[in-house]
Coordinates of C-alpha atoms in Angstrom, one line a residue:
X234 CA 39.2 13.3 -6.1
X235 CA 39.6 9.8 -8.1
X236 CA 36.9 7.7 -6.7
X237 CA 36.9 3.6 -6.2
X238 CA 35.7 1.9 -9.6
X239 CA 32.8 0.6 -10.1
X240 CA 33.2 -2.8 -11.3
X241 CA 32.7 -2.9 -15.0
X242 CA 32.7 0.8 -15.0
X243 CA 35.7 2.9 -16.1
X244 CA 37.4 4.6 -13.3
X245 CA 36.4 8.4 -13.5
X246 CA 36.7 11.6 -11.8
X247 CA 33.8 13.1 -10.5
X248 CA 34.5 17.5 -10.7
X249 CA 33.9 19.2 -7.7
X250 CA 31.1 21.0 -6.9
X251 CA 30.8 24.3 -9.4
X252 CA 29.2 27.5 -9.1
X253 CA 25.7 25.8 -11.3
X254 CA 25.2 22.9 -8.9
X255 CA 25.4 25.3 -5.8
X256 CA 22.6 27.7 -8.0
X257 CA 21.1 24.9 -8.6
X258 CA 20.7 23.8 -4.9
X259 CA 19.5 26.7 -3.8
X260 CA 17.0 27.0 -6.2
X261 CA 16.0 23.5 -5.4
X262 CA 15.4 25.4 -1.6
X263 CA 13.8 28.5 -2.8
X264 CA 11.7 25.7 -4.6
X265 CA 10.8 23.5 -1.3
X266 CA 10.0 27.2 0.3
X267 CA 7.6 27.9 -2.6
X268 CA 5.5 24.6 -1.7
X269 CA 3.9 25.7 1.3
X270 CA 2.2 28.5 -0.6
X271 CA 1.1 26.1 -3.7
X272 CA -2.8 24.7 -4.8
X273 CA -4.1 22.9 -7.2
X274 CA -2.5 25.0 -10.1
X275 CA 0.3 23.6 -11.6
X276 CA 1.8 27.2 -13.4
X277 CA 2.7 27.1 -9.2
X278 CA 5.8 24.7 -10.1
X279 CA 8.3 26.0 -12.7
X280 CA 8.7 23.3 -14.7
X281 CA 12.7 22.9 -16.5
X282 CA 11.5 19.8 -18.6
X283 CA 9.8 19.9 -21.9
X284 CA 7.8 23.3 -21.9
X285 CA 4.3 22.3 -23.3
X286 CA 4.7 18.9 -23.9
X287 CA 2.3 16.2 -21.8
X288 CA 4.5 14.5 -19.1
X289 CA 3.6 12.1 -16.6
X290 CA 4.7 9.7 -13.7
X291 CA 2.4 6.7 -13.4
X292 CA 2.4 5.1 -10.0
X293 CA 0.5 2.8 -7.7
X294 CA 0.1 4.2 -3.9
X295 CA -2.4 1.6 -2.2
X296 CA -2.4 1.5 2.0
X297 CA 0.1 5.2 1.8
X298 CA -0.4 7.8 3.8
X299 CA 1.1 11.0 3.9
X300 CA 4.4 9.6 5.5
X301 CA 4.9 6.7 2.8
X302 CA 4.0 9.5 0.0
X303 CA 6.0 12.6 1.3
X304 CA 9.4 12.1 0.2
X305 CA 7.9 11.1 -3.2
X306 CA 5.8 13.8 -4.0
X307 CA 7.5 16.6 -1.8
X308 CA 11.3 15.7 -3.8
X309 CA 9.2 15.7 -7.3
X310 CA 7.8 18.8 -7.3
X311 CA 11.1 20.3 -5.5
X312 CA 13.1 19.3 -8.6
X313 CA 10.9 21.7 -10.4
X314 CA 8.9 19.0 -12.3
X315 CA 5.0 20.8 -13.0
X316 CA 4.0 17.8 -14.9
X317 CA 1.5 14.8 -14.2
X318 CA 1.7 12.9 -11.0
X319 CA -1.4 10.1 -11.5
X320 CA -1.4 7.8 -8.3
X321 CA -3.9 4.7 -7.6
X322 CA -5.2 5.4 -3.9
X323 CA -7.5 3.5 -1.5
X324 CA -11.4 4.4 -2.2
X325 CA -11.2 5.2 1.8
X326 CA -8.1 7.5 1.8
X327 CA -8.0 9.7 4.8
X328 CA -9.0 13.0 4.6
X329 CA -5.2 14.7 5.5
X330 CA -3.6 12.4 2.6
X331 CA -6.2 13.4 0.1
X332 CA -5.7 17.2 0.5
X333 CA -1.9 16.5 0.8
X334 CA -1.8 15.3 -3.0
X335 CA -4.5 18.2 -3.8
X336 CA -1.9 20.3 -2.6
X337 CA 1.2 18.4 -4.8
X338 CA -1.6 18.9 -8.0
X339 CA -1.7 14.7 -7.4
X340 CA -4.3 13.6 -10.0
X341 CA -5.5 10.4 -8.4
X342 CA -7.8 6.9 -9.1
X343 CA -9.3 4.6 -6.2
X344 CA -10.2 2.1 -9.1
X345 CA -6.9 -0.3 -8.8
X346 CA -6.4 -0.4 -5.0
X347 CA -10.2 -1.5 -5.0
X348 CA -9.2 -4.7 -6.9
X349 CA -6.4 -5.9 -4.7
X350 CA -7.4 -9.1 -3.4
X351 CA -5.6 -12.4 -1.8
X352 CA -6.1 -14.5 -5.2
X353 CA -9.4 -16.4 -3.9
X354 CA -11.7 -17.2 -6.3
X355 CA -14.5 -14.3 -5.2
X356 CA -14.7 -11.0 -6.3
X357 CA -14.0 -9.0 -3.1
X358 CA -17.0 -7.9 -0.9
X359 CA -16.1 -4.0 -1.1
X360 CA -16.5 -4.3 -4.9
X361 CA -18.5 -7.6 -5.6
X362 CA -21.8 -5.6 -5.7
X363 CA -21.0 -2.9 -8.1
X364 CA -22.3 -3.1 -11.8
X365 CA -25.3 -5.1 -10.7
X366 CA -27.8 -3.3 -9.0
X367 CA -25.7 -1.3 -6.6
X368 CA -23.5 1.6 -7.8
X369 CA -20.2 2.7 -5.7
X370 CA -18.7 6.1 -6.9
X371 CA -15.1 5.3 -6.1
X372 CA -14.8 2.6 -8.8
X373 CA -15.3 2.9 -12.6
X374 CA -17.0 0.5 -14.9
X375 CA -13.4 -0.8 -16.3
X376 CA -12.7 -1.9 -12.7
X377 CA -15.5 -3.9 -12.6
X378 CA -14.4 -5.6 -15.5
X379 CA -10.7 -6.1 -14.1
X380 CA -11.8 -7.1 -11.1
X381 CA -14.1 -9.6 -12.3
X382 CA -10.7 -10.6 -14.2
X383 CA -8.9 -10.7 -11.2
X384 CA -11.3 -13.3 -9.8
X385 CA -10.1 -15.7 -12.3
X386 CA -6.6 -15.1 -11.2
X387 CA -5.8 -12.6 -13.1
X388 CA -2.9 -10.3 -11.9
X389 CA -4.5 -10.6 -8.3
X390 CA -1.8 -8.8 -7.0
X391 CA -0.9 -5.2 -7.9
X392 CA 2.2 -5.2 -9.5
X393 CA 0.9 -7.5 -12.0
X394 CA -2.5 -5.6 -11.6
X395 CA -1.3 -2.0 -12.4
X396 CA -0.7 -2.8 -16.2
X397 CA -4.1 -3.0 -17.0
X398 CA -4.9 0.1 -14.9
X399 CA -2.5 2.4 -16.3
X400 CA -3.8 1.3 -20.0
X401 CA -6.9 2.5 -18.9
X402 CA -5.0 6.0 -17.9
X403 CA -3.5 6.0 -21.2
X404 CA -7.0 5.6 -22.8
X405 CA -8.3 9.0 -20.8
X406 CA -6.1 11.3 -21.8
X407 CA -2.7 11.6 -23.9
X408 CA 0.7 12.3 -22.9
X409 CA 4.2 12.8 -24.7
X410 CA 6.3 11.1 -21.7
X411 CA 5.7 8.4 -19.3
X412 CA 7.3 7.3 -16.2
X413 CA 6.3 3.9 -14.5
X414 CA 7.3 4.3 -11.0
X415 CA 7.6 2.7 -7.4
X416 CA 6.6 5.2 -4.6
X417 CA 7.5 4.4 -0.8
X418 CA 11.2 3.6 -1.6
X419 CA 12.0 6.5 -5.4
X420 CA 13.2 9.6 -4.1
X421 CA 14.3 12.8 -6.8
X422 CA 17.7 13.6 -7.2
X423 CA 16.6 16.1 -10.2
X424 CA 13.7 16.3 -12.9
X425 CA 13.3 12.9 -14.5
X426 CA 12.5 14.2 -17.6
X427 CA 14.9 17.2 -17.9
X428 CA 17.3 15.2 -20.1
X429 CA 15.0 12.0 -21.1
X430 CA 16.4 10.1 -23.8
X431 CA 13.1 9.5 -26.9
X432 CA 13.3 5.5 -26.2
X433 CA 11.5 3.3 -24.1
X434 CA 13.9 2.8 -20.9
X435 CA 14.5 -0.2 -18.6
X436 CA 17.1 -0.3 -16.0
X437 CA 19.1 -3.4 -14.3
X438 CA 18.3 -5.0 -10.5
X439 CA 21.1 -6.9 -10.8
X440 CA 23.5 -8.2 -13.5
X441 CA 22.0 -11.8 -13.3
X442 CA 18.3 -13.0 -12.5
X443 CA 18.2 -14.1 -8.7
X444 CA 16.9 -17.1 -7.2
X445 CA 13.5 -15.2 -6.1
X446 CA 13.3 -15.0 -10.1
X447 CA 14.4 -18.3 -11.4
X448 CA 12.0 -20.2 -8.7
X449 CA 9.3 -18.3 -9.7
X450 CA 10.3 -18.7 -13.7
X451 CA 10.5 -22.7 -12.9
X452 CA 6.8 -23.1 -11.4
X453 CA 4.9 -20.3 -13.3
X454 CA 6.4 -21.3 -17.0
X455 CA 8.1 -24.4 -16.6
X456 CA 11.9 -25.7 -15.9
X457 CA 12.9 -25.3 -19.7
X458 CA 12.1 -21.7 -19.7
X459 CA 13.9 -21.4 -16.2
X460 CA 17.0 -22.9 -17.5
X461 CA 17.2 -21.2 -21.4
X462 CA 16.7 -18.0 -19.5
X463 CA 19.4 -18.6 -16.2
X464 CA 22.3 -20.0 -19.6
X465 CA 21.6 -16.5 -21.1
X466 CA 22.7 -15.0 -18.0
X467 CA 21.1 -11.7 -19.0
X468 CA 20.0 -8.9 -16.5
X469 CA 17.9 -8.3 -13.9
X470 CA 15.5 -5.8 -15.5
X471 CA 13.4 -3.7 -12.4
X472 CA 9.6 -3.1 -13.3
X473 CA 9.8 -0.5 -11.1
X474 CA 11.7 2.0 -12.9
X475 CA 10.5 2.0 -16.7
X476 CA 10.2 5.2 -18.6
X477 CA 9.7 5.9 -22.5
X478 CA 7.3 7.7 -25.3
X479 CA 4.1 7.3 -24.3
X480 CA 2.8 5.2 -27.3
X481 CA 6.2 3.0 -26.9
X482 CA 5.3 2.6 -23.0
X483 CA 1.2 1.9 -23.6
X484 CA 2.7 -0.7 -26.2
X485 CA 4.8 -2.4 -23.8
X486 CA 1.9 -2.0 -20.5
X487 CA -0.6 -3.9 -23.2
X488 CA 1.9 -6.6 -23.9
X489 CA 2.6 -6.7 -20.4
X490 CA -1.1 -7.1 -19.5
X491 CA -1.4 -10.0 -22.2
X492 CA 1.4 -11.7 -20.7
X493 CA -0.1 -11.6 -17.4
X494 CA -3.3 -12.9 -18.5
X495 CA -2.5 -16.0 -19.5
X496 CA 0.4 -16.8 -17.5
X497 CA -1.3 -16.2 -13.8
X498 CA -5.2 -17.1 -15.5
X499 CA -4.1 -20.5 -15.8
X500 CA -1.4 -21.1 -12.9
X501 CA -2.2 -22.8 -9.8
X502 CA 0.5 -21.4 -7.5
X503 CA -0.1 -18.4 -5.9
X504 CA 2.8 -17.4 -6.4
X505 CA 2.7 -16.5 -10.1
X506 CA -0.3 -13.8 -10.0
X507 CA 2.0 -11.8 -6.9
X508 CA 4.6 -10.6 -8.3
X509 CA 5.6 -9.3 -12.4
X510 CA 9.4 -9.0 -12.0
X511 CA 9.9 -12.5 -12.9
X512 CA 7.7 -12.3 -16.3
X513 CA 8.8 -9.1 -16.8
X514 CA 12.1 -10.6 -17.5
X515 CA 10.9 -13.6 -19.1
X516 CA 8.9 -10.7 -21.7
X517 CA 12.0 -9.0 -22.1
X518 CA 14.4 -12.2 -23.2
X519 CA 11.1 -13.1 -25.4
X520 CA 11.5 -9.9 -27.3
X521 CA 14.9 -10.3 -27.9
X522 CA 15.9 -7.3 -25.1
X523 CA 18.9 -9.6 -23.2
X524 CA 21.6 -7.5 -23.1
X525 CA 22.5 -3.9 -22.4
X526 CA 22.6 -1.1 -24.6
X527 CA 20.6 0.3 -27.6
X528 CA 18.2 -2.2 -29.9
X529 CA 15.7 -1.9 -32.7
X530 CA 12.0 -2.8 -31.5
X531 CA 9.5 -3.4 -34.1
X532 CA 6.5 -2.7 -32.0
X533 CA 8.7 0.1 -29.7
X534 CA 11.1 1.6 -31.8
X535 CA 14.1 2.4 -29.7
X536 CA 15.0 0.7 -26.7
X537 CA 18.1 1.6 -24.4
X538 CA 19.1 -1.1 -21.6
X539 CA 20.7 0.6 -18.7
X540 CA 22.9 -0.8 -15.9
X541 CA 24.1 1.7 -13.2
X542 CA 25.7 4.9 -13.5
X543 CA 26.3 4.4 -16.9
X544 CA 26.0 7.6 -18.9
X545 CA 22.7 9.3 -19.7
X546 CA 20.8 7.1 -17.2
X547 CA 18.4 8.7 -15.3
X548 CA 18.0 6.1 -12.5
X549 CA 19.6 4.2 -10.0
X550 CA 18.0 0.5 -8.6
X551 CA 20.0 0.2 -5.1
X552 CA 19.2 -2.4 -3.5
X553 CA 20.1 -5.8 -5.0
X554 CA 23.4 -4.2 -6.5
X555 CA 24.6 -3.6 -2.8
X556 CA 24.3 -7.5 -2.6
X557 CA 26.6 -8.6 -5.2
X558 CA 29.0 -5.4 -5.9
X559 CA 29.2 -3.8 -2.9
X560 CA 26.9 -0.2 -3.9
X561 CA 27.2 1.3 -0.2
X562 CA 30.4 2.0 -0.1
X563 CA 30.6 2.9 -3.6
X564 CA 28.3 5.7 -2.8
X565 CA 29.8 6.8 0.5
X566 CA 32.9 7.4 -1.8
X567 CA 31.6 9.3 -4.8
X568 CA 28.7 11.1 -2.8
X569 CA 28.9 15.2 -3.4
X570 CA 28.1 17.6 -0.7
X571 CA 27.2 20.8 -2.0
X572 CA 24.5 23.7 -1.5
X573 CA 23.2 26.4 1.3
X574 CA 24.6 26.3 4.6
X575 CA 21.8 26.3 5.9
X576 CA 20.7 22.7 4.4
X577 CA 21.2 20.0 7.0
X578 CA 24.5 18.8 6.3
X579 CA 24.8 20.2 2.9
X580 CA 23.1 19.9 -0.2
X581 CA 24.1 16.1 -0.8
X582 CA 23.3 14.1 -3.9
X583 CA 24.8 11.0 -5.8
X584 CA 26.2 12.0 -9.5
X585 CA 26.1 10.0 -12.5
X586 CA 28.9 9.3 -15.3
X587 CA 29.2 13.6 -15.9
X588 CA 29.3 14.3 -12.1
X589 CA 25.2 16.2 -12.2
X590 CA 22.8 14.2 -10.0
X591 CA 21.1 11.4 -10.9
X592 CA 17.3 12.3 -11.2
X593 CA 16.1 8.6 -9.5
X594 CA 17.1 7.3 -6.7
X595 CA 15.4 3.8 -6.1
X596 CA 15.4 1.8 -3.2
X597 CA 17.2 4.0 -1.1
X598 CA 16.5 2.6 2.2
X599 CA 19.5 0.2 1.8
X600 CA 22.6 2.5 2.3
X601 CA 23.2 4.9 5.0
X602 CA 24.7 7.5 2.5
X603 CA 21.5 7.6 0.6
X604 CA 19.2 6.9 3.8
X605 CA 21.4 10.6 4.8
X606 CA 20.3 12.2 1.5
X607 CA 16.8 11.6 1.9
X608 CA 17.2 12.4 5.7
X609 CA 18.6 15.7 5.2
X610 CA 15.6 16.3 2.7
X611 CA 13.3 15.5 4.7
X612 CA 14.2 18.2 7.2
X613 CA 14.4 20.9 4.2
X614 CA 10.8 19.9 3.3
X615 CA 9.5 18.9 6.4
X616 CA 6.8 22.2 6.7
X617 CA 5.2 20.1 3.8
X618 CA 3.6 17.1 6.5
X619 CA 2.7 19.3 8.8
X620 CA 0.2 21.9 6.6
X621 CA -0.8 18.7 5.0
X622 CA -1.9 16.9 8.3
X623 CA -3.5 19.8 9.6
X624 CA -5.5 20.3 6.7
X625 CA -9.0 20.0 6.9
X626 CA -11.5 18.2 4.3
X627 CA -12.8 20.5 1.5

């Protein structure tokens, strides 16, 4: 069927289910049925995306348990994907969660949720001892040195935090592909990396910055900024969904970090060290990355611009779209059912511009079609929580 047009998007038609997507839905099954008898080895997984090449997903899980991390991992590793997972984790993390991402091959680092703090001026207690006399196991000598960074007001909170943490990733081993994720609220359509595109990838919250953005833009860098960057009317760029080459994506995570340094170390409201989509944006317009499509970066070679469902983009930010261009019921019309019988309701996924799923789907929570999807997966991998909470600590 014709489906409603998304506004600025060409009307399309969306082909009906074929005999490859119902293949590939129940391999995605036989895939979810193969996770209960998965360990630590990841020639477990088979992997459809860049056969020996070095791909990861970078991501921050601080205060998750199992529950927040399930649909995460559990829809990763179903698409197939046998690549890197590297989460930040609380140096406490509860037995059942840790064997849960032992059994997802999670590689994991307590260092960055140690350093979350409420911007005060003192080191936090749990870590204030370490380097000077004392020795704590859970947190490396580079977090010492953040932390003590932090105490000056330096990306206090973890968002702006997690730029300096995943530099130090990228210093410990190497990788081909990155992706820089959210967790509680991403859930996989597909393999993010099946059909990556080789540039550094940022995706759109919303068409035009939002008040939350410019306030923040007006007391953290000053009204001029504020107002050159809201008569540009240039997109809302998510940090939560950035993906590249790995040397383009450690380029733009050290610029990033640089940024955050000397904005937040010298700003008195709070604030402007608790949150990086407003600088983020600000980095972006400084770089000369305002509008969408393809440019020519000195420092990162390609870089492509998305908004949603435009072609070859391989994810979808939700939630502040819904506000402005109604996304909910955009969905509930071009949603496709397909798959086993046997799947709750179908096999149901949202398709991009050539009708295949879109790998990411971010901020799902908002609409009741994708709140469905994830529901329906959730019952098709739900034998996943329960071997993982009944674990027991190796």
């Amino acid at each position: 069927p014709t489906h409603m047009a998304w506004p600025g998007v060409p009307r399309r038609r969306f082909p009906r289910p074929t005999l490859l997507a119902v293949c590939a839905a129940i391999l995605i099954q036989s895939t979810v049925s193969a996770l209960d008898a998965t360990t630590q080895d990841p020639s477990a997984f088979a992997s459809r995306s860049g056969a020996g090449e070095r791909n990861a997903v970078f991501a921050m899980a601080c205060g998750y348990s199992t529950a927040n991390l399930f649909i995460f991992l559990a829809s990763l590793r179903a698409t197939g994907f046998a690549g890197i997972i590297k989460l930040g984790i609380d140096p406490s993390q509860d037995h059942s969660t840790l064997a849960f991402l032992r059994r997802h091959n999670v590689q994991y680092d307590p260092t960055p949720c140690a350093l979350i703090h409420d911007g005060s001026e003192e080191v936090p207690s749990h870590i204030r001892s370490v380097g000077s006399g004392d020795s704590d196991p859970g947190v490396s000598h580079d977090g010492v040195v953040l932390a003590r960074a932090a105490a000056k007001r330096h990306a206090g909170n973890l968002n702006q935090l997690r730029y300096s943490c995943y530099l130090r990733w990228f210093r410990e081993a190497s990788y081909d592909r990155v992706w820089m994720l959210d967790v509680r609220d991403v859930y996989f359509q597909a393999d993010p990396f099946a059909n990556s595109r080789p540039e550094l990838t940022f995706y759109t919250d919303t068409r035009w910055l939002l008040a939350f953005d410019t306030k923040r833009l007006r007391i953290c860098l000053g009204e001029d900024v504020m107002e050159r960057m809201a008569a540009e009317h240039k997109p809302n760029f998510c940090g939560g969904t950035v993906f590249g080459p790995a040397m383009a994506v450690q380029r733009f995570c050290e610029d990033m970090d640089a940024l955050l340094r000397n904005v937040s170390g010298s700003a008195k409201e709070k604030n402007c060290w608790r949150n990086d989509q407003p600088f983020l944006n600000y980095f972006l317009s400084q770089q000369g990355l305002r509008s969408l499509g393809l440019h020519q970066h000195a420092r990162y070679g390609p870089v492509r611009m998305f908004t949603a469902f435009e072609p070859g983009a391989l994810a979808l930010n939700i939630k502040a779209y819904n506000r402005v261009n109604k996304m909910c019921p955009y969905l509930e019309q071009v949603v496709i059912t397909s798959g086993p019988a046997s799947a709750p309701g179908g096999l149901r996924y949202i398709p991009g511009d050539d009708g295949s799923a879109i790998p990411i789907l971010h901020k799902w929570g908002v609409c009741q079609t994708t709140r469905d999807i994830v529901g329906n997966a959730t019952q098709m991998l739900q034998p996943q929580v329960h071997s993982a909470s009944s674990a027991q600590p190796d």
